[in-house]
PDB file of N, CA and C in Angstrom:
ATOM      1  N   ASP A   1     -96.803 106.384 146.314  1.00 74.00           N
ATOM      2  CA  ASP A   1     -96.150 105.342 147.190  1.00 74.00           C
ATOM      3  C   ASP A   1     -96.077 105.750 148.560  1.00 74.00           C
ATOM      4  N   ILE A   2     -95.951 104.717 149.591  1.00 84.00           N
ATOM      5  CA  ILE A   2     -96.051 105.035 150.837  1.00 84.00           C
ATOM      6  C   ILE A   2     -94.858 104.582 151.394  1.00 84.00           C
ATOM      7  N   ASN A   3     -94.270 105.474 152.436  1.00 85.00           N
ATOM      8  CA  ASN A   3     -93.034 105.234 153.357  1.00 85.00           C
ATOM      9  C   ASN A   3     -93.618 105.089 154.823  1.00 85.00           C
ATOM     10  N   ILE A   4     -93.375 104.058 155.669  1.00 88.00           N
ATOM     11  CA  ILE A   4     -93.851 104.014 156.957  1.00 88.00           C
ATOM     12  C   ILE A   4     -92.558 103.790 157.855  1.00 88.00           C
ATOM     13  N   LEU A   5     -92.477 104.734 158.783  1.00 88.00           N
ATOM     14  CA  LEU A   5     -91.576 104.497 159.789  1.00 88.00           C
ATOM     15  C   LEU A   5     -92.097 104.152 161.094  1.00 88.00           C
ATOM     16  N   LEU A   6     -91.690 103.038 161.745  1.00 90.00           N
ATOM     17  CA  LEU A   6     -92.035 102.533 162.957  1.00 90.00           C
ATOM     18  C   LEU A   6     -91.015 102.941 164.068  1.00 90.00           C
ATOM     19  N   VAL A   7     -91.690 103.549 165.058  1.00 91.00           N
ATOM     20  CA  VAL A   7     -90.644 104.160 166.219  1.00 91.00           C
ATOM     21  C   VAL A   7     -91.296 103.569 167.444  1.00 91.00           C
ATOM     22  N   GLY A   8     -90.448 103.046 168.485  1.00 90.00           N
ATOM     23  CA  GLY A   8     -90.841 102.655 169.557  1.00 90.00           C
ATOM     24  C   GLY A   8     -89.670 102.150 170.633  1.00 90.00           C
ATOM     25  N   ASP A   9     -90.123 101.918 171.776  1.00 92.00           N
ATOM     26  CA  ASP A   9     -88.922 101.469 172.755  1.00 92.00           C
ATOM     27  C   ASP A   9     -88.636 100.085 172.300  1.00 92.00           C
ATOM     28  N   PRO A  10     -87.394  99.691 172.938  1.00 89.00           N
ATOM     29  CA  PRO A  10     -86.982  98.286 172.615  1.00 89.00           C
ATOM     30  C   PRO A  10     -88.056  97.360 173.089  1.00 89.00           C
ATOM     31  N   SER A  11     -87.971  96.125 172.256  1.00 89.00           N
ATOM     32  CA  SER A  11     -88.897  95.055 172.802  1.00 89.00           C
ATOM     33  C   SER A  11     -90.489  95.361 172.657  1.00 89.00           C
ATOM     34  N   THR A  12     -90.802  96.295 171.651  1.00 92.00           N
ATOM     35  CA  THR A  12     -92.193  96.402 171.350  1.00 92.00           C
ATOM     36  C   THR A  12     -92.866  95.773 170.119  1.00 92.00           C
ATOM     37  N   ALA A  13     -92.237  94.742 169.690  1.00 93.00           N
ATOM     38  CA  ALA A  13     -92.656  94.089 168.424  1.00 93.00           C
ATOM     39  C   ALA A  13     -92.510  94.727 167.065  1.00 93.00           C
ATOM     40  N   LYS A  14     -91.599  95.623 167.163  1.00 92.00           N
ATOM     41  CA  LYS A  14     -91.454  96.286 165.676  1.00 92.00           C
ATOM     42  C   LYS A  14     -90.853  95.242 164.614  1.00 92.00           C
ATOM     43  N   SER A  15     -90.028  94.451 164.949  1.00 92.00           N
ATOM     44  CA  SER A  15     -89.446  93.558 164.098  1.00 92.00           C
ATOM     45  C   SER A  15     -90.298  92.611 163.595  1.00 92.00           C
ATOM     46  N   GLN A  16     -91.115  92.129 164.570  1.00 94.00           N
ATOM     47  CA  GLN A  16     -92.191  90.995 164.337  1.00 94.00           C
ATOM     48  C   GLN A  16     -93.230  91.776 163.418  1.00 94.00           C
ATOM     49  N   LEU A  17     -93.607  92.986 163.593  1.00 94.00           N
ATOM     50  CA  LEU A  17     -94.528  93.422 162.779  1.00 94.00           C
ATOM     51  C   LEU A  17     -93.961  93.517 161.231  1.00 94.00           C
ATOM     52  N   LEU A  18     -92.876  93.932 161.171  1.00 92.00           N
ATOM     53  CA  LEU A  18     -92.195  93.838 159.504  1.00 92.00           C
ATOM     54  C   LEU A  18     -92.156  92.492 159.214  1.00 92.00           C
ATOM     55  N   ARG A  19     -92.005  91.452 159.991  1.00 93.00           N
ATOM     56  CA  ARG A  19     -91.993  90.139 159.537  1.00 93.00           C
ATOM     57  C   ARG A  19     -93.300  89.815 158.952  1.00 93.00           C
ATOM     58  N   SER A  20     -94.410  90.220 159.989  1.00 94.00           N
ATOM     59  CA  SER A  20     -95.653  89.909 159.524  1.00 94.00           C
ATOM     60  C   SER A  20     -96.184  90.396 158.252  1.00 94.00           C
ATOM     61  N   ALA A  21     -95.686  91.836 158.077  1.00 93.00           N
ATOM     62  CA  ALA A  21     -96.074  92.576 156.735  1.00 93.00           C
ATOM     63  C   ALA A  21     -95.243  91.776 155.609  1.00 93.00           C
ATOM     64  N   MET A  22     -94.293  91.065 155.806  1.00 93.00           N
ATOM     65  CA  MET A  22     -93.615  90.512 154.779  1.00 93.00           C
ATOM     66  C   MET A  22     -94.316  89.068 154.260  1.00 93.00           C
ATOM     67  N   THR A  23     -94.989  88.636 155.176  1.00 94.00           N
ATOM     68  CA  THR A  23     -95.789  87.298 154.906  1.00 94.00           C
ATOM     69  C   THR A  23     -96.883  87.612 154.137  1.00 94.00           C
ATOM     70  N   ILE A  24     -97.472  88.847 154.302  1.00 95.00           N
ATOM     71  CA  ILE A  24     -98.678  89.101 153.604  1.00 95.00           C
ATOM     72  C   ILE A  24     -98.403  89.860 152.159  1.00 95.00           C
ATOM     73  N   ALA A  25     -97.267  90.378 152.014  1.00 93.00           N
ATOM     74  CA  ALA A  25     -96.967  91.180 150.558  1.00 93.00           C
ATOM     75  C   ALA A  25     -96.519  90.190 149.766  1.00 93.00           C
ATOM     76  N   PRO A  26     -96.987  90.370 148.442  1.00 94.00           N
ATOM     77  CA  PRO A  26     -96.737  89.298 147.344  1.00 94.00           C
ATOM     78  C   PRO A  26     -95.131  89.341 147.109  1.00 94.00           C
ATOM     79  N   LEU A  27     -94.444  90.557 147.098  1.00 95.00           N
ATOM     80  CA  LEU A  27     -93.101  90.762 146.776  1.00 95.00           C
ATOM     81  C   LEU A  27     -92.681  91.625 148.097  1.00 95.00           C
ATOM     82  N   ALA A  28     -91.563  91.019 148.772  1.00 94.00           N
ATOM     83  CA  ALA A  28     -90.952  91.689 149.836  1.00 94.00           C
ATOM     84  C   ALA A  28     -89.443  91.481 150.027  1.00 94.00           C
ATOM     85  N   VAL A  29     -88.566  92.297 150.592  1.00 92.00           N
ATOM     86  CA  VAL A  29     -87.488  92.173 150.613  1.00 92.00           C
ATOM     87  C   VAL A  29     -87.047  92.727 151.980  1.00 92.00           C
ATOM     88  N   SER A  30     -85.982  92.074 152.885  1.00 90.00           N
ATOM     89  CA  SER A  30     -85.875  92.542 154.274  1.00 90.00           C
ATOM     90  C   SER A  30     -84.381  92.689 154.121  1.00 90.00           C
ATOM     91  N   THR A  31     -84.075  93.532 155.062  1.00 88.00           N
ATOM     92  CA  THR A  31     -82.487  94.085 155.425  1.00 88.00           C
ATOM     93  C   THR A  31     -82.556  94.493 156.665  1.00 88.00           C
ATOM     94  N   THR A  32     -81.339  94.842 157.201  1.00 87.00           N
ATOM     95  CA  THR A  32     -81.214  95.547 158.428  1.00 87.00           C
ATOM     96  C   THR A  32     -80.249  96.648 158.079  1.00 87.00           C
ATOM     97  N   GLY A  33     -80.592  97.555 158.920  1.00 82.00           N
ATOM     98  CA  GLY A  33     -79.569  98.855 158.797  1.00 82.00           C
ATOM     99  C   GLY A  33     -78.363  98.692 159.117  1.00 82.00           C
ATOM    100  N   LYS A  34     -78.160  97.903 160.030  1.00 82.00           N
ATOM    101  CA  LYS A  34     -76.715  97.518 160.766  1.00 82.00           C
ATOM    102  C   LYS A  34     -75.753  96.981 159.693  1.00 82.00           C
ATOM    103  N   GLY A  35     -76.308  96.040 158.918  1.00 77.00           N
ATOM    104  CA  GLY A  35     -75.523  95.200 157.943  1.00 77.00           C
ATOM    105  C   GLY A  35     -75.714  95.597 156.397  1.00 77.00           C
ATOM    106  N   SER A  36     -76.318  96.746 156.207  1.00 79.00           N
ATOM    107  CA  SER A  36     -76.610  97.441 154.930  1.00 79.00           C
ATOM    108  C   SER A  36     -75.954  98.579 154.648  1.00 79.00           C
ATOM    109  N   SER A  37     -75.608  98.663 153.418  1.00 80.00           N
ATOM    110  CA  SER A  37     -74.998  99.906 152.833  1.00 80.00           C
ATOM    111  C   SER A  37     -75.789 100.519 151.911  1.00 80.00           C
ATOM    112  N   GLY A  38     -75.490 101.863 151.593  1.00 78.00           N
ATOM    113  CA  GLY A  38     -76.348 102.581 150.470  1.00 78.00           C
ATOM    114  C   GLY A  38     -76.178 101.665 149.156  1.00 78.00           C
ATOM    115  N   VAL A  39     -75.033 101.289 149.012  1.00 79.00           N
ATOM    116  CA  VAL A  39     -74.767 100.542 147.677  1.00 79.00           C
ATOM    117  C   VAL A  39     -75.586  99.178 147.622  1.00 79.00           C
ATOM    118  N   GLY A  40     -75.742  98.478 148.877  1.00 82.00           N
ATOM    119  CA  GLY A  40     -76.488  97.367 149.047  1.00 82.00           C
ATOM    120  C   GLY A  40     -77.960  97.324 148.821  1.00 82.00           C
ATOM    121  N   LEU A  41     -78.401  98.815 149.240  1.00 84.00           N
ATOM    122  CA  LEU A  41     -79.892  99.182 149.247  1.00 84.00           C
ATOM    123  C   LEU A  41     -80.336  99.551 147.848  1.00 84.00           C
ATOM    124  N   THR A  42     -79.543 100.175 147.035  1.00 84.00           N
ATOM    125  CA  THR A  42     -79.826 100.641 145.818  1.00 84.00           C
ATOM    126  C   THR A  42     -78.967  99.986 144.551  1.00 84.00           C
ATOM    127  N   ALA A  43     -77.878  99.993 144.209  1.00 85.00           N
ATOM    128  CA  ALA A  43     -77.210  99.219 143.344  1.00 85.00           C
ATOM    129  C   ALA A  43     -75.867  99.234 143.391  1.00 85.00           C
ATOM    130  N   ALA A  44     -75.074  98.289 142.936  1.00 83.00           N
ATOM    131  CA  ALA A  44     -73.700  98.182 143.028  1.00 83.00           C
ATOM    132  C   ALA A  44     -73.103  97.848 141.620  1.00 83.00           C
ATOM    133  N   VAL A  45     -71.968  98.425 141.259  1.00 84.00           N
ATOM    134  CA  VAL A  45     -71.313  98.104 139.977  1.00 84.00           C
ATOM    135  C   VAL A  45     -70.214  97.237 140.355  1.00 84.00           C
ATOM    136  N   THR A  46     -70.081  95.901 139.603  1.00 86.00           N
ATOM    137  CA  THR A  46     -69.150  94.809 139.865  1.00 86.00           C
ATOM    138  C   THR A  46     -68.707  94.440 138.472  1.00 86.00           C
ATOM    139  N   SER A  47     -67.437  94.169 138.667  1.00 86.00           N
ATOM    140  CA  SER A  47     -66.592  93.586 137.400  1.00 86.00           C
ATOM    141  C   SER A  47     -66.634  92.007 137.209  1.00 86.00           C
ATOM    142  N   ASP A  48     -67.098  91.757 136.090  1.00 85.00           N
ATOM    143  CA  ASP A  48     -67.001  90.166 135.554  1.00 85.00           C
ATOM    144  C   ASP A  48     -65.614  89.718 135.597  1.00 85.00           C
ATOM    145  N   PRO A  49     -65.209  88.612 136.624  1.00 87.00           N
ATOM    146  CA  PRO A  49     -63.784  88.236 136.507  1.00 87.00           C
ATOM    147  C   PRO A  49     -63.238  87.486 135.133  1.00 87.00           C
ATOM    148  N   ASP A  50     -64.074  86.919 134.298  1.00 89.00           N
ATOM    149  CA  ASP A  50     -63.633  86.405 133.181  1.00 89.00           C
ATOM    150  C   ASP A  50     -63.576  87.416 132.135  1.00 89.00           C
ATOM    151  N   THR A  51     -64.517  88.308 131.814  1.00 89.00           N
ATOM    152  CA  THR A  51     -64.687  89.208 130.542  1.00 89.00           C
ATOM    153  C   THR A  51     -64.071  90.602 131.179  1.00 89.00           C
ATOM    154  N   ASN A  52     -64.059  91.045 132.284  1.00 85.00           N
ATOM    155  CA  ASN A  52     -63.620  92.253 132.969  1.00 85.00           C
ATOM    156  C   ASN A  52     -64.610  93.228 132.538  1.00 85.00           C
ATOM    157  N   GLU A  53     -65.711  92.805 132.162  1.00 87.00           N
ATOM    158  CA  GLU A  53     -66.711  93.820 131.668  1.00 87.00           C
ATOM    159  C   GLU A  53     -67.651  94.203 133.262  1.00 87.00           C
ATOM    160  N   ARG A  54     -67.909  95.485 133.201  1.00 86.00           N
ATOM    161  CA  ARG A  54     -68.691  96.010 134.322  1.00 86.00           C
ATOM    162  C   ARG A  54     -70.170  95.679 134.102  1.00 86.00           C
ATOM    163  N   ARG A  55     -70.665  95.323 135.313  1.00 86.00           N
ATOM    164  CA  ARG A  55     -72.250  95.046 135.430  1.00 86.00           C
ATOM    165  C   ARG A  55     -72.838  95.635 136.520  1.00 86.00           C
ATOM    166  N   LEU A  56     -73.972  95.893 136.412  1.00 85.00           N
ATOM    167  CA  LEU A  56     -74.849  96.338 137.487  1.00 85.00           C
ATOM    168  C   LEU A  56     -75.644  95.249 138.199  1.00 85.00           C
ATOM    169  N   GLU A  57     -75.571  95.262 139.594  1.00 87.00           N
ATOM    170  CA  GLU A  57     -76.355  94.369 140.430  1.00 87.00           C
ATOM    171  C   GLU A  57     -77.247  95.121 141.237  1.00 87.00           C
ATOM    172  N   ALA A  58     -78.517  94.773 141.234  1.00 88.00           N
ATOM    173  CA  ALA A  58     -79.488  95.381 141.963  1.00 88.00           C
ATOM    174  C   ALA A  58     -79.452  95.077 143.393  1.00 88.00           C
ATOM    175  N   GLY A  59     -79.849  96.068 144.081  1.00 87.00           N
ATOM    176  CA  GLY A  59     -79.877  96.150 145.574  1.00 87.00           C
ATOM    177  C   GLY A  59     -81.392  95.864 146.046  1.00 87.00           C
ATOM    178  N   ALA A  60     -81.410  95.700 147.544  1.00 88.00           N
ATOM    179  CA  ALA A  60     -82.649  95.492 147.996  1.00 88.00           C
ATOM    180  C   ALA A  60     -83.886  96.265 147.614  1.00 88.00           C
ATOM    181  N   MET A  61     -83.495  97.639 147.361  1.00 87.00           N
ATOM    182  CA  MET A  61     -84.719  98.568 146.986  1.00 87.00           C
ATOM    183  C   MET A  61     -85.195  98.209 145.571  1.00 87.00           C
ATOM    184  N   VAL A  62     -84.161  98.058 144.654  1.00 87.00           N
ATOM    185  CA  VAL A  62     -84.347  97.683 143.285  1.00 87.00           C
ATOM    186  C   VAL A  62     -85.035  96.335 143.354  1.00 87.00           C
ATOM    187  N   LEU A  63     -84.638  95.316 143.960  1.00 89.00           N
ATOM    188  CA  LEU A  63     -85.159  94.122 143.725  1.00 89.00           C
ATOM    189  C   LEU A  63     -86.744  93.901 144.201  1.00 89.00           C
ATOM    190  N   ALA A  64     -86.844  94.845 145.011  1.00 88.00           N
ATOM    191  CA  ALA A  64     -88.223  94.936 145.592  1.00 88.00           C
ATOM    192  C   ALA A  64     -89.335  96.014 144.805  1.00 88.00           C
ATOM    193  N   ASP A  65     -88.869  96.278 143.661  1.00 88.00           N
ATOM    194  CA  ASP A  65     -89.738  97.203 142.892  1.00 88.00           C
ATOM    195  C   ASP A  65     -91.038  96.824 142.813  1.00 88.00           C
ATOM    196  N   ARG A  66     -92.078  97.741 143.287  1.00 88.00           N
ATOM    197  CA  ARG A  66     -93.508  97.544 143.366  1.00 88.00           C
ATOM    198  C   ARG A  66     -93.829  96.699 144.388  1.00 88.00           C
ATOM    199  N   GLY A  67     -92.950  96.535 145.411  1.00 91.00           N
ATOM    200  CA  GLY A  67     -93.251  95.563 146.372  1.00 91.00           C
ATOM    201  C   GLY A  67     -92.885  96.348 147.957  1.00 91.00           C
ATOM    202  N   LEU A  68     -92.625  95.554 148.934  1.00 92.00           N
ATOM    203  CA  LEU A  68     -92.179  96.076 150.200  1.00 92.00           C
ATOM    204  C   LEU A  68     -90.780  95.659 150.409  1.00 92.00           C
ATOM    205  N   VAL A  69     -90.191  96.903 150.951  1.00 90.00           N
ATOM    206  CA  VAL A  69     -88.758  96.802 151.408  1.00 90.00           C
ATOM    207  C   VAL A  69     -89.014  97.033 152.878  1.00 90.00           C
ATOM    208  N   CYS A  70     -88.286  96.049 153.944  1.00 91.00           N
ATOM    209  CA  CYS A  70     -88.448  96.243 155.284  1.00 91.00           C
ATOM    210  C   CYS A  70     -86.953  96.428 155.712  1.00 91.00           C
ATOM    211  N   VAL A  71     -86.696  97.704 156.236  1.00 89.00           N
ATOM    212  CA  VAL A  71     -85.199  97.933 156.507  1.00 89.00           C
ATOM    213  C   VAL A  71     -85.420  98.019 158.351  1.00 89.00           C
ATOM    214  N   ASP A  72     -84.919  97.008 158.904  1.00 89.00           N
ATOM    215  CA  ASP A  72     -85.081  96.932 160.369  1.00 89.00           C
ATOM    216  C   ASP A  72     -83.706  97.772 161.195  1.00 89.00           C
ATOM    217  N   GLU A  73     -83.904  98.232 162.218  1.00 88.00           N
ATOM    218  CA  GLU A  73     -82.803  98.963 162.795  1.00 88.00           C
ATOM    219  C   GLU A  73     -82.155 100.167 161.782  1.00 88.00           C
ATOM    220  N   PHE A  74     -83.195 100.799 161.130  1.00 85.00           N
ATOM    221  CA  PHE A  74     -82.640 101.848 160.420  1.00 85.00           C
ATOM    222  C   PHE A  74     -81.882 102.816 161.103  1.00 85.00           C
ATOM    223  N   ASP A  75     -81.972 103.097 162.612  1.00 85.00           N
ATOM    224  CA  ASP A  75     -81.060 103.904 163.102  1.00 85.00           C
ATOM    225  C   ASP A  75     -79.705 103.678 163.410  1.00 85.00           C
ATOM    226  N   LYS A  76     -79.446 102.312 163.144  1.00 86.00           N
ATOM    227  CA  LYS A  76     -78.068 101.653 163.050  1.00 86.00           C
ATOM    228  C   LYS A  76     -77.380 101.761 161.872  1.00 86.00           C
ATOM    229  N   MET A  77     -78.088 102.413 160.766  1.00 85.00           N
ATOM    230  CA  MET A  77     -77.529 102.538 159.442  1.00 85.00           C
ATOM    231  C   MET A  77     -76.648 103.905 159.474  1.00 85.00           C
ATOM    232  N   GLY A  78     -75.401 103.817 158.779  1.00 85.00           N
ATOM    233  CA  GLY A  78     -74.558 105.044 158.619  1.00 85.00           C
ATOM    234  C   GLY A  78     -75.405 106.230 158.022  1.00 85.00           C
ATOM    235  N   GLU A  79     -74.767 107.514 158.270  1.00 85.00           N
ATOM    236  CA  GLU A  79     -75.529 108.736 157.761  1.00 85.00           C
ATOM    237  C   GLU A  79     -75.409 108.726 156.235  1.00 85.00           C
ATOM    238  N   ASN A  80     -74.116 108.382 155.637  1.00 81.00           N
ATOM    239  CA  ASN A  80     -74.073 108.393 154.187  1.00 81.00           C
ATOM    240  C   ASN A  80     -74.742 107.321 153.618  1.00 81.00           C
ATOM    241  N   ASP A  81     -75.130 106.274 154.178  1.00 81.00           N
ATOM    242  CA  ASP A  81     -75.997 105.118 153.709  1.00 81.00           C
ATOM    243  C   ASP A  81     -77.417 105.583 153.788  1.00 81.00           C
ATOM    244  N   ARG A  82     -77.835 106.376 154.701  1.00 82.00           N
ATOM    245  CA  ARG A  82     -79.298 106.835 154.753  1.00 82.00           C
ATOM    246  C   ARG A  82     -79.584 107.845 153.638  1.00 82.00           C
ATOM    247  N   VAL A  83     -78.293 108.751 153.240  1.00 80.00           N
ATOM    248  CA  VAL A  83     -78.484 109.626 152.271  1.00 80.00           C
ATOM    249  C   VAL A  83     -78.652 109.115 150.903  1.00 80.00           C
ATOM    250  N   ALA A  84     -78.069 107.902 150.816  1.00 77.00           N
ATOM    251  CA  ALA A  84     -78.095 107.038 149.441  1.00 77.00           C
ATOM    252  C   ALA A  84     -79.500 106.578 149.264  1.00 77.00           C
ATOM    253  N   ILE A  85     -80.424 106.507 150.200  1.00 82.00           N
ATOM    254  CA  ILE A  85     -81.773 105.845 149.672  1.00 82.00           C
ATOM    255  C   ILE A  85     -82.773 106.902 149.796  1.00 82.00           C
ATOM    256  N   HIS A  86     -82.344 108.168 150.078  1.00 83.00           N
ATOM    257  CA  HIS A  86     -83.291 109.191 150.117  1.00 83.00           C
ATOM    258  C   HIS A  86     -84.137 109.344 148.714  1.00 83.00           C
ATOM    259  N   GLU A  87     -83.291 109.271 147.828  1.00 82.00           N
ATOM    260  CA  GLU A  87     -83.881 109.519 146.321  1.00 82.00           C
ATOM    261  C   GLU A  87     -85.049 108.371 146.102  1.00 82.00           C
ATOM    262  N   ALA A  88     -84.681 107.008 146.504  1.00 82.00           N
ATOM    263  CA  ALA A  88     -85.544 106.062 146.312  1.00 82.00           C
ATOM    264  C   ALA A  88     -86.731 106.167 146.861  1.00 82.00           C
ATOM    265  N   MET A  89     -86.586 106.724 148.269  1.00 83.00           N
ATOM    266  CA  MET A  89     -87.692 106.841 149.051  1.00 83.00           C
ATOM    267  C   MET A  89     -88.825 108.073 148.747  1.00 83.00           C
ATOM    268  N   GLU A  90     -87.958 109.132 148.194  1.00 86.00           N
ATOM    269  CA  GLU A  90     -88.794 110.203 147.907  1.00 86.00           C
ATOM    270  C   GLU A  90     -89.247 110.406 146.519  1.00 86.00           C
ATOM    271  N   GLN A  91     -88.523 110.021 145.410  1.00 84.00           N
ATOM    272  CA  GLN A  91     -88.831 110.046 143.958  1.00 84.00           C
ATOM    273  C   GLN A  91     -89.270 108.645 143.457  1.00 84.00           C
ATOM    274  N   GLN A  92     -88.932 107.581 144.321  1.00 83.00           N
ATOM    275  CA  GLN A  92     -89.309 106.275 143.700  1.00 83.00           C
ATOM    276  C   GLN A  92     -88.447 106.045 142.555  1.00 83.00           C
ATOM    277  N   THR A  93     -87.078 106.651 142.325  1.00 82.00           N
ATOM    278  CA  THR A  93     -86.129 106.176 141.411  1.00 82.00           C
ATOM    279  C   THR A  93     -84.887 105.955 141.929  1.00 82.00           C
ATOM    280  N   VAL A  94     -84.021 105.203 141.386  1.00 81.00           N
ATOM    281  CA  VAL A  94     -82.682 105.086 141.542  1.00 81.00           C
ATOM    282  C   VAL A  94     -81.847 105.340 140.329  1.00 81.00           C
ATOM    283  N   THR A  95     -81.103 106.508 140.643  1.00 79.00           N
ATOM    284  CA  THR A  95     -80.338 107.094 139.721  1.00 79.00           C
ATOM    285  C   THR A  95     -78.706 106.472 139.709  1.00 79.00           C
ATOM    286  N   ILE A  96     -78.317 105.946 138.587  1.00 77.00           N
ATOM    287  CA  ILE A  96     -76.957 105.182 138.644  1.00 77.00           C
ATOM    288  C   ILE A  96     -75.869 106.124 137.847  1.00 77.00           C
ATOM    289  N   ALA A  97     -74.865 106.473 138.720  1.00 73.00           N
ATOM    290  CA  ALA A  97     -73.775 107.341 138.329  1.00 73.00           C
ATOM    291  C   ALA A  97     -72.672 106.848 138.651  1.00 73.00           C
ATOM    292  N   LYS A  98     -72.167 105.417 138.413  1.00 67.00           N
ATOM    293  CA  LYS A  98     -71.068 104.859 139.100  1.00 67.00           C
ATOM    294  C   LYS A  98     -70.333 104.235 137.790  1.00 67.00           C
ATOM    295  N   ALA A  99     -68.888 104.391 137.835  1.00 62.00           N
ATOM    296  CA  ALA A  99     -68.133 103.664 136.980  1.00 62.00           C
ATOM    297  C   ALA A  99     -68.342 103.844 135.562  1.00 62.00           C
ATOM    298  N   GLY A 100     -68.769 104.986 135.158  1.00 67.00           N
ATOM    299  CA  GLY A 100     -69.139 105.377 133.672  1.00 67.00           C
ATOM    300  C   GLY A 100     -70.265 104.505 133.314  1.00 67.00           C
ATOM    301  N   ILE A 101     -71.429 104.227 134.133  1.00 67.00           N
ATOM    302  CA  ILE A 101     -72.597 103.318 133.594  1.00 67.00           C
ATOM    303  C   ILE A 101     -73.639 104.286 133.792  1.00 67.00           C
TER     304      ILE A 101
END
């Protein structure tokens, strides 16, 4: 699997390049580093309000399995959130160890 990091000065069309890549890819998910958390990128545990059962909700990286994930403004992501996606980027796996699941 391939990870690509686009680095450049502001206003050098990095975001436009991501959007163009998303139109070409058969499966693509886009998110921003500023508005994303590590949980939102990997997976979150939620409780069903009716049954009180816990369930796992996929994040952007899980939803784009075998596809393209575009994270714009990666530098604005919090340090803890960046650490949370290292496993997915390095090992292509997401380990769930939350709420007894």
